[in-house]
């Protein structure tokens, strides 16, 4: 089947936002939308500019993982310039926007695995990568990278820790990428404009986390910990209760849920 047209005109033509996605730079094939977004931001791209690739040849994930990004995957990076105090909310906003748009467009219930993997029925359908640059105490740029598996074709393994799925596999039918991108941009803007009041965003994100109350293994850059995922604070950090009874606060890491 021919790949759906995800060119800028097919998305912006019906996009009801003030600034997010109003400028889209589209590449049929690209190394990584993160790199182009960073270089566009350095050249003064307007807030809300989106870089979209039909296919990425060197897509990257968190903790230096490779992100496979065939034509059936949505690969998008968004340029924002939030206040430094709002940076912790970007993870929450992006995760919630993806969850909402999956529900709105595909009619599927999605969950969030801390900090920002989107799962359907325990299987990863979307990954989010956020790269911030701060200079002189201010946000120079924040790049939000979102990869959604709409149709993975023959590809099965995208993430070595957990099983993966695609929207089309879950609905057993087609899902229009342009509709999903369009709705994702609308939801991103809606949530982003709620700032600086991040309290309701934090609460909605926390309530959608499948991680809390579960035994988990957390891999940070330096260590691997196991314990009970107790809570998250309003900066997005995870509180992990270790087996010796002590608690530790984890700012960044990768979680595997333990089934017991
Ligand atoms: C993860 O789950 O580890 C995060 C995956 C993020 C993938 C997206 S696809 C668009 C953007 N460009 C990239 O190279 N990575 C992000």
mmCIF file of C-alpha atoms and ligand atoms in Angstrom:
data_model
loop_
_atom_site.group_PDB
_atom_site.id
_atom_site.type_symbol
_atom_site.label_atom_id
_atom_site.label_comp_id
_atom_site.label_asym_id
_atom_site.label_seq_id
_atom_site.Cartn_x
_atom_site.Cartn_y
_atom_site.Cartn_z
ATOM 1 C CA UNK A 1 0.000 0.000 0.000
ATOM 2 C CA UNK A 2 1.289 3.515 -0.820
ATOM 3 C CA UNK A 3 2.501 5.534 2.172
ATOM 4 C CA UNK A 4 0.126 8.244 3.325
ATOM 5 C CA UNK A 5 1.042 11.842 2.467
ATOM 6 C CA UNK A 6 2.392 13.507 5.628
ATOM 7 C CA UNK A 7 3.636 16.644 3.878
ATOM 8 C CA UNK A 8 3.184 20.003 5.674
ATOM 9 C CA UNK A 9 0.199 21.093 3.590
ATOM 10 C CA UNK A 10 -1.727 17.928 4.397
ATOM 11 C CA UNK A 11 -1.306 18.692 8.127
ATOM 12 C CA UNK A 12 -1.371 22.487 8.424
ATOM 13 C CA UNK A 13 -4.271 22.822 5.967
ATOM 14 C CA UNK A 14 -6.684 21.817 8.722
ATOM 15 C CA UNK A 15 -4.649 22.620 11.827
ATOM 16 C CA UNK A 16 -6.487 24.608 14.479
ATOM 17 C CA UNK A 17 -3.583 25.906 16.582
ATOM 18 C CA UNK A 18 -2.090 29.337 17.242
ATOM 19 C CA UNK A 19 1.567 28.427 16.912
ATOM 20 C CA UNK A 20 2.320 24.748 17.464
ATOM 21 C CA UNK A 21 2.751 23.121 14.052
ATOM 22 C CA UNK A 22 2.015 26.315 12.173
ATOM 23 C CA UNK A 23 5.431 25.866 10.614
ATOM 24 C CA UNK A 24 6.300 22.337 9.561
ATOM 25 C CA UNK A 25 9.541 21.321 7.906
ATOM 26 C CA UNK A 26 9.094 17.941 6.276
ATOM 27 C CA UNK A 27 11.696 15.493 5.002
ATOM 28 C CA UNK A 28 10.757 12.233 3.259
ATOM 29 C CA UNK A 29 13.939 10.733 4.761
ATOM 30 C CA UNK A 30 16.233 12.118 7.426
ATOM 31 C CA UNK A 31 18.874 10.973 9.896
ATOM 32 C CA UNK A 32 17.064 12.269 13.020
ATOM 33 C CA UNK A 33 14.448 15.000 13.446
ATOM 34 C CA UNK A 34 16.196 15.881 16.752
ATOM 35 C CA UNK A 35 19.321 17.121 14.980
ATOM 36 C CA UNK A 36 17.453 19.181 12.408
ATOM 37 C CA UNK A 37 15.210 20.661 15.105
ATOM 38 C CA UNK A 38 18.251 21.669 17.152
ATOM 39 C CA UNK A 39 19.922 23.313 14.208
ATOM 40 C CA UNK A 40 16.705 25.116 13.186
ATOM 41 C CA UNK A 41 16.262 26.333 16.767
ATOM 42 C CA UNK A 42 19.838 27.613 16.818
ATOM 43 C CA UNK A 43 18.989 29.613 13.711
ATOM 44 C CA UNK A 44 15.999 31.154 15.471
ATOM 45 C CA UNK A 45 13.083 28.955 14.362
ATOM 46 C CA UNK A 46 9.771 30.190 15.739
ATOM 47 C CA UNK A 47 8.222 28.516 18.745
ATOM 48 C CA UNK A 48 6.093 25.532 17.755
ATOM 49 C CA UNK A 49 8.050 24.712 14.592
ATOM 50 C CA UNK A 50 7.779 20.995 13.900
ATOM 51 C CA UNK A 51 10.269 18.847 12.039
ATOM 52 C CA UNK A 52 8.667 15.728 10.579
ATOM 53 C CA UNK A 53 10.365 12.864 8.773
ATOM 54 C CA UNK A 54 8.727 10.241 6.604
ATOM 55 C CA UNK A 55 11.509 7.919 7.679
ATOM 56 C CA UNK A 56 14.603 8.274 9.907
ATOM 57 C CA UNK A 57 17.873 6.506 9.229
ATOM 58 C CA UNK A 58 19.470 7.237 12.650
ATOM 59 C CA UNK A 59 16.517 7.823 14.951
ATOM 60 C CA UNK A 60 17.597 7.877 18.577
ATOM 61 C CA UNK A 61 15.881 6.975 21.793
ATOM 62 C CA UNK A 62 16.558 7.636 25.441
ATOM 63 C CA UNK A 63 19.626 6.257 27.202
ATOM 64 C CA UNK A 64 21.517 6.208 23.896
ATOM 65 C CA UNK A 65 19.262 3.601 22.343
ATOM 66 C CA UNK A 66 18.590 3.365 18.642
ATOM 67 C CA UNK A 67 15.024 4.177 17.605
ATOM 68 C CA UNK A 68 13.861 2.320 14.535
ATOM 69 C CA UNK A 69 11.778 4.661 12.475
ATOM 70 C CA UNK A 70 10.448 3.090 9.270
ATOM 71 C CA UNK A 71 7.886 4.892 7.055
ATOM 72 C CA UNK A 72 4.971 3.626 9.187
ATOM 73 C CA UNK A 73 6.331 5.425 12.266
ATOM 74 C CA UNK A 74 5.488 9.054 13.029
ATOM 75 C CA UNK A 75 8.788 10.855 13.682
ATOM 76 C CA UNK A 76 8.352 14.387 14.849
ATOM 77 C CA UNK A 77 10.359 16.945 16.824
ATOM 78 C CA UNK A 78 8.865 20.128 18.177
ATOM 79 C CA UNK A 79 10.797 23.291 19.055
ATOM 80 C CA UNK A 80 9.717 25.163 22.194
ATOM 81 C CA UNK A 81 11.190 27.960 24.307
ATOM 82 C CA UNK A 82 9.521 27.556 27.720
ATOM 83 C CA UNK A 83 10.572 29.240 30.916
ATOM 84 C CA UNK A 84 13.156 27.149 32.787
ATOM 85 C CA UNK A 85 10.664 26.593 35.605
ATOM 86 C CA UNK A 86 8.337 24.849 33.134
ATOM 87 C CA UNK A 87 10.888 22.395 31.737
ATOM 88 C CA UNK A 88 9.856 19.514 34.067
ATOM 89 C CA UNK A 89 6.320 19.709 32.700
ATOM 90 C CA UNK A 90 7.357 19.036 29.103
ATOM 91 C CA UNK A 91 7.572 15.290 29.696
ATOM 92 C CA UNK A 92 4.088 15.335 31.184
ATOM 93 C CA UNK A 93 2.612 17.505 28.440
ATOM 94 C CA UNK A 94 4.070 15.416 25.641
ATOM 95 C CA UNK A 95 2.972 12.118 27.213
ATOM 96 C CA UNK A 96 -0.550 13.364 27.857
ATOM 97 C CA UNK A 97 -0.868 14.839 24.365
ATOM 98 C CA UNK A 98 0.082 11.479 22.853
ATOM 99 C CA UNK A 99 -2.334 9.581 25.102
ATOM 100 C CA UNK A 100 -5.171 11.986 24.267
ATOM 101 C CA UNK A 101 -4.539 11.921 20.521
ATOM 102 C CA UNK A 102 -4.358 8.119 20.442
ATOM 103 C CA UNK A 103 -7.702 8.030 22.181
ATOM 104 C CA UNK A 104 -9.227 10.772 19.991
ATOM 105 C CA UNK A 105 -8.036 9.412 16.658
ATOM 106 C CA UNK A 106 -7.645 5.651 17.126
ATOM 107 C CA UNK A 107 -10.163 5.181 19.931
ATOM 108 C CA UNK A 108 -7.610 3.278 22.028
ATOM 109 C CA UNK A 109 -6.831 3.626 25.731
ATOM 110 C CA UNK A 110 -3.155 4.268 26.306
ATOM 111 C CA UNK A 111 -1.131 4.404 29.528
ATOM 112 C CA UNK A 112 2.110 6.066 30.517
ATOM 113 C CA UNK A 113 5.088 4.164 31.894
ATOM 114 C CA UNK A 114 7.369 6.465 33.856
ATOM 115 C CA UNK A 115 8.769 8.703 32.681
ATOM 116 C CA UNK A 116 7.356 8.906 29.173
ATOM 117 C CA UNK A 117 6.781 5.640 27.341
ATOM 118 C CA UNK A 118 3.295 5.250 25.970
ATOM 119 C CA UNK A 119 1.863 1.745 26.226
ATOM 120 C CA UNK A 120 -1.225 0.020 24.954
ATOM 121 C CA UNK A 121 -2.033 -3.069 26.958
ATOM 122 C CA UNK A 122 1.532 -3.187 28.304
ATOM 123 C CA UNK A 123 3.172 -2.846 24.879
ATOM 124 C CA UNK A 124 5.122 0.210 23.807
ATOM 125 C CA UNK A 125 3.485 2.214 21.043
ATOM 126 C CA UNK A 126 5.340 5.510 21.410
ATOM 127 C CA UNK A 127 8.590 6.854 22.789
ATOM 128 C CA UNK A 128 9.379 10.433 23.702
ATOM 129 C CA UNK A 129 12.801 12.040 23.883
ATOM 130 C CA UNK A 130 13.295 15.515 25.291
ATOM 131 C CA UNK A 131 16.534 17.439 24.846
ATOM 132 C CA UNK A 132 16.822 20.793 26.597
ATOM 133 C CA UNK A 133 19.592 23.340 26.364
ATOM 134 C CA UNK A 134 19.928 25.950 29.070
ATOM 135 C CA UNK A 135 22.181 28.951 28.740
ATOM 136 C CA UNK A 136 22.738 31.696 31.301
ATOM 137 C CA UNK A 137 19.886 30.356 33.442
ATOM 138 C CA UNK A 138 17.392 30.533 30.562
ATOM 139 C CA UNK A 139 16.016 27.930 28.178
ATOM 140 C CA UNK A 140 17.913 28.300 24.928
ATOM 141 C CA UNK A 141 15.704 25.627 23.370
ATOM 142 C CA UNK A 142 13.669 22.557 24.231
ATOM 143 C CA UNK A 143 13.243 19.875 21.618
ATOM 144 C CA UNK A 144 10.477 17.327 22.109
ATOM 145 C CA UNK A 145 10.909 14.239 19.934
ATOM 146 C CA UNK A 146 7.950 11.917 19.518
ATOM 147 C CA UNK A 147 7.959 8.587 17.723
ATOM 148 C CA UNK A 148 4.629 6.788 17.335
ATOM 149 C CA UNK A 149 4.335 3.322 15.865
ATOM 150 C CA UNK A 150 1.378 3.627 13.543
ATOM 151 C CA UNK A 151 2.352 0.691 11.356
ATOM 152 C CA UNK A 152 5.557 -1.224 11.961
ATOM 153 C CA UNK A 153 5.248 -3.500 8.948
ATOM 154 C CA UNK A 154 7.563 -6.450 9.341
ATOM 155 C CA UNK A 155 9.557 -4.802 12.134
ATOM 156 C CA UNK A 156 8.938 -6.303 15.537
ATOM 157 C CA UNK A 157 11.732 -5.397 17.896
ATOM 158 C CA UNK A 158 12.058 -1.744 18.693
ATOM 159 C CA UNK A 159 12.917 -1.847 22.332
ATOM 160 C CA UNK A 160 14.829 -4.602 24.036
ATOM 161 C CA UNK A 161 13.179 -4.199 27.434
ATOM 162 C CA UNK A 162 9.478 -4.465 26.669
ATOM 163 C CA UNK A 163 7.190 -5.732 23.925
ATOM 164 C CA UNK A 164 6.083 -3.256 21.271
ATOM 165 C CA UNK A 165 2.963 -2.721 19.229
ATOM 166 C CA UNK A 166 1.528 -0.367 16.641
ATOM 167 C CA UNK A 167 -1.774 1.491 16.455
ATOM 168 C CA UNK A 168 -2.813 -0.319 13.303
ATOM 169 C CA UNK A 169 -2.138 -3.668 14.922
ATOM 170 C CA UNK A 170 -4.260 -2.698 17.901
ATOM 171 C CA UNK A 171 -7.226 -1.382 15.891
ATOM 172 C CA UNK A 172 -6.795 -4.073 13.226
ATOM 173 C CA UNK A 173 -7.337 -1.451 10.565
ATOM 174 C CA UNK A 174 -5.846 1.783 9.286
ATOM 175 C CA UNK A 175 -5.050 4.892 11.289
ATOM 176 C CA UNK A 176 -4.519 8.159 9.395
ATOM 177 C CA UNK A 177 -1.097 9.554 10.298
ATOM 178 C CA UNK A 178 -2.071 13.098 9.316
ATOM 179 C CA UNK A 179 -5.104 13.018 11.622
ATOM 180 C CA UNK A 180 -2.949 11.738 14.469
ATOM 181 C CA UNK A 181 -0.227 14.350 13.922
ATOM 182 C CA UNK A 182 -2.848 17.083 13.623
ATOM 183 C CA UNK A 183 -4.567 16.076 16.851
ATOM 184 C CA UNK A 184 -1.247 15.605 18.640
ATOM 185 C CA UNK A 185 -0.229 19.174 17.785
ATOM 186 C CA UNK A 186 -3.609 20.511 18.946
ATOM 187 C CA UNK A 187 -3.362 18.649 22.265
ATOM 188 C CA UNK A 188 0.256 19.740 22.744
ATOM 189 C CA UNK A 189 -0.727 23.365 22.384
ATOM 190 C CA UNK A 190 -3.772 23.026 24.615
ATOM 191 C CA UNK A 191 -1.646 21.580 27.427
ATOM 192 C CA UNK A 192 1.311 23.911 26.848
ATOM 193 C CA UNK A 193 -0.950 26.954 27.120
ATOM 194 C CA UNK A 194 -2.093 25.742 30.561
ATOM 195 C CA UNK A 195 1.380 26.611 31.872
ATOM 196 C CA UNK A 196 2.555 28.109 34.172
ATOM 197 C CA UNK A 197 -0.184 26.361 36.131
ATOM 198 C CA UNK A 198 1.306 22.872 35.878
ATOM 199 C CA UNK A 199 -0.613 21.389 38.811
ATOM 200 C CA UNK A 200 -3.500 19.918 36.802
ATOM 201 C CA UNK A 201 -1.069 18.642 34.151
ATOM 202 C CA UNK A 202 0.988 16.940 36.866
ATOM 203 C CA UNK A 203 -2.103 15.329 38.395
ATOM 204 C CA UNK A 204 -3.441 14.033 35.065
ATOM 205 C CA UNK A 205 -0.007 12.625 34.169
ATOM 206 C CA UNK A 206 0.416 10.990 37.588
ATOM 207 C CA UNK A 207 -3.028 9.385 37.351
ATOM 208 C CA UNK A 208 -2.166 7.829 33.992
ATOM 209 C CA UNK A 209 1.105 6.254 35.154
ATOM 210 C CA UNK A 210 0.926 2.454 35.174
ATOM 211 C CA UNK A 211 4.180 2.401 37.099
ATOM 212 C CA UNK A 212 2.951 3.501 40.521
ATOM 213 C CA UNK A 213 2.334 0.819 43.126
ATOM 214 C CA UNK A 214 4.306 -1.736 41.089
ATOM 215 C CA UNK A 215 7.624 -3.440 41.690
ATOM 216 C CA UNK A 216 10.081 -2.109 39.169
ATOM 217 C CA UNK A 217 13.658 -2.325 38.036
ATOM 218 C CA UNK A 218 15.122 1.096 37.320
ATOM 219 C CA UNK A 219 18.234 1.574 35.239
ATOM 220 C CA UNK A 220 19.765 4.981 35.679
ATOM 221 C CA UNK A 221 22.911 5.907 33.783
ATOM 222 C CA UNK A 222 25.034 4.617 36.654
ATOM 223 C CA UNK A 223 23.139 1.918 38.552
ATOM 224 C CA UNK A 224 20.307 -0.608 38.494
ATOM 225 C CA UNK A 225 17.840 -0.505 41.368
ATOM 226 C CA UNK A 226 14.846 -2.628 42.274
ATOM 227 C CA UNK A 227 11.969 -1.631 44.504
ATOM 228 C CA UNK A 228 8.425 -0.344 44.760
ATOM 229 C CA UNK A 229 7.483 2.665 42.628
ATOM 230 C CA UNK A 230 5.825 4.681 45.374
ATOM 231 C CA UNK A 231 5.013 8.063 43.884
ATOM 232 C CA UNK A 232 6.114 10.854 41.587
ATOM 233 C CA UNK A 233 6.658 14.447 42.625
ATOM 234 C CA UNK A 234 5.599 17.538 40.710
ATOM 235 C CA UNK A 235 8.991 17.790 39.002
ATOM 236 C CA UNK A 236 8.358 14.349 37.498
ATOM 237 C CA UNK A 237 10.904 12.502 39.669
ATOM 238 C CA UNK A 238 10.101 8.950 40.790
ATOM 239 C CA UNK A 239 10.234 7.943 44.451
ATOM 240 C CA UNK A 240 11.433 4.349 44.713
ATOM 241 C CA UNK A 241 11.134 2.378 47.959
ATOM 242 C CA UNK A 242 14.038 -0.026 48.187
ATOM 243 C CA UNK A 243 13.875 -3.396 49.922
ATOM 244 C CA UNK A 244 15.876 -2.102 52.900
ATOM 245 C CA UNK A 245 13.008 0.317 53.603
ATOM 246 C CA UNK A 246 14.793 3.438 52.406
ATOM 247 C CA UNK A 247 13.452 5.638 49.617
ATOM 248 C CA UNK A 248 15.393 7.149 46.772
ATOM 249 C CA UNK A 249 14.441 9.880 44.316
ATOM 250 C CA UNK A 250 15.123 9.138 40.653
ATOM 251 C CA UNK A 251 15.220 11.981 38.174
ATOM 252 C CA UNK A 252 16.014 10.038 35.007
ATOM 253 C CA UNK A 253 16.072 6.370 34.202
ATOM 254 C CA UNK A 254 14.456 3.505 32.421
ATOM 255 C CA UNK A 255 11.870 1.364 34.144
ATOM 256 C CA UNK A 256 10.938 -2.272 33.672
ATOM 257 C CA UNK A 257 7.766 -3.409 35.435
ATOM 258 C CA UNK A 258 8.159 -6.616 37.451
ATOM 259 C CA UNK A 259 5.175 -8.940 37.163
ATOM 260 C CA UNK A 260 4.822 -10.109 40.767
HETATM 261 C C1 LIG B 1 12.537 6.341 23.543
HETATM 262 O O1 LIG B 1 11.533 5.678 23.779
HETATM 263 O O2 LIG B 1 13.647 5.931 23.891
HETATM 264 C C2 LIG B 1 12.398 7.667 22.851
HETATM 265 C C3 LIG B 1 12.189 7.522 21.366
HETATM 266 C C4 LIG B 1 12.058 8.859 20.670
HETATM 267 C C5 LIG B 1 11.945 8.708 19.174
HETATM 268 C C6 LIG B 1 11.665 10.013 18.491
HETATM 269 S S1 LIG B 1 11.208 9.806 16.804
HETATM 270 C C7 LIG B 1 11.331 11.517 16.557
HETATM 271 C C8 LIG B 1 12.561 11.985 17.299
HETATM 272 N N1 LIG B 1 13.748 11.784 16.483
HETATM 273 C C9 LIG B 1 14.577 10.900 17.021
HETATM 274 O O3 LIG B 1 15.678 10.571 16.541
HETATM 275 N N2 LIG B 1 14.082 10.441 18.185
HETATM 276 C C10 LIG B 1 12.798 11.033 18.485
#
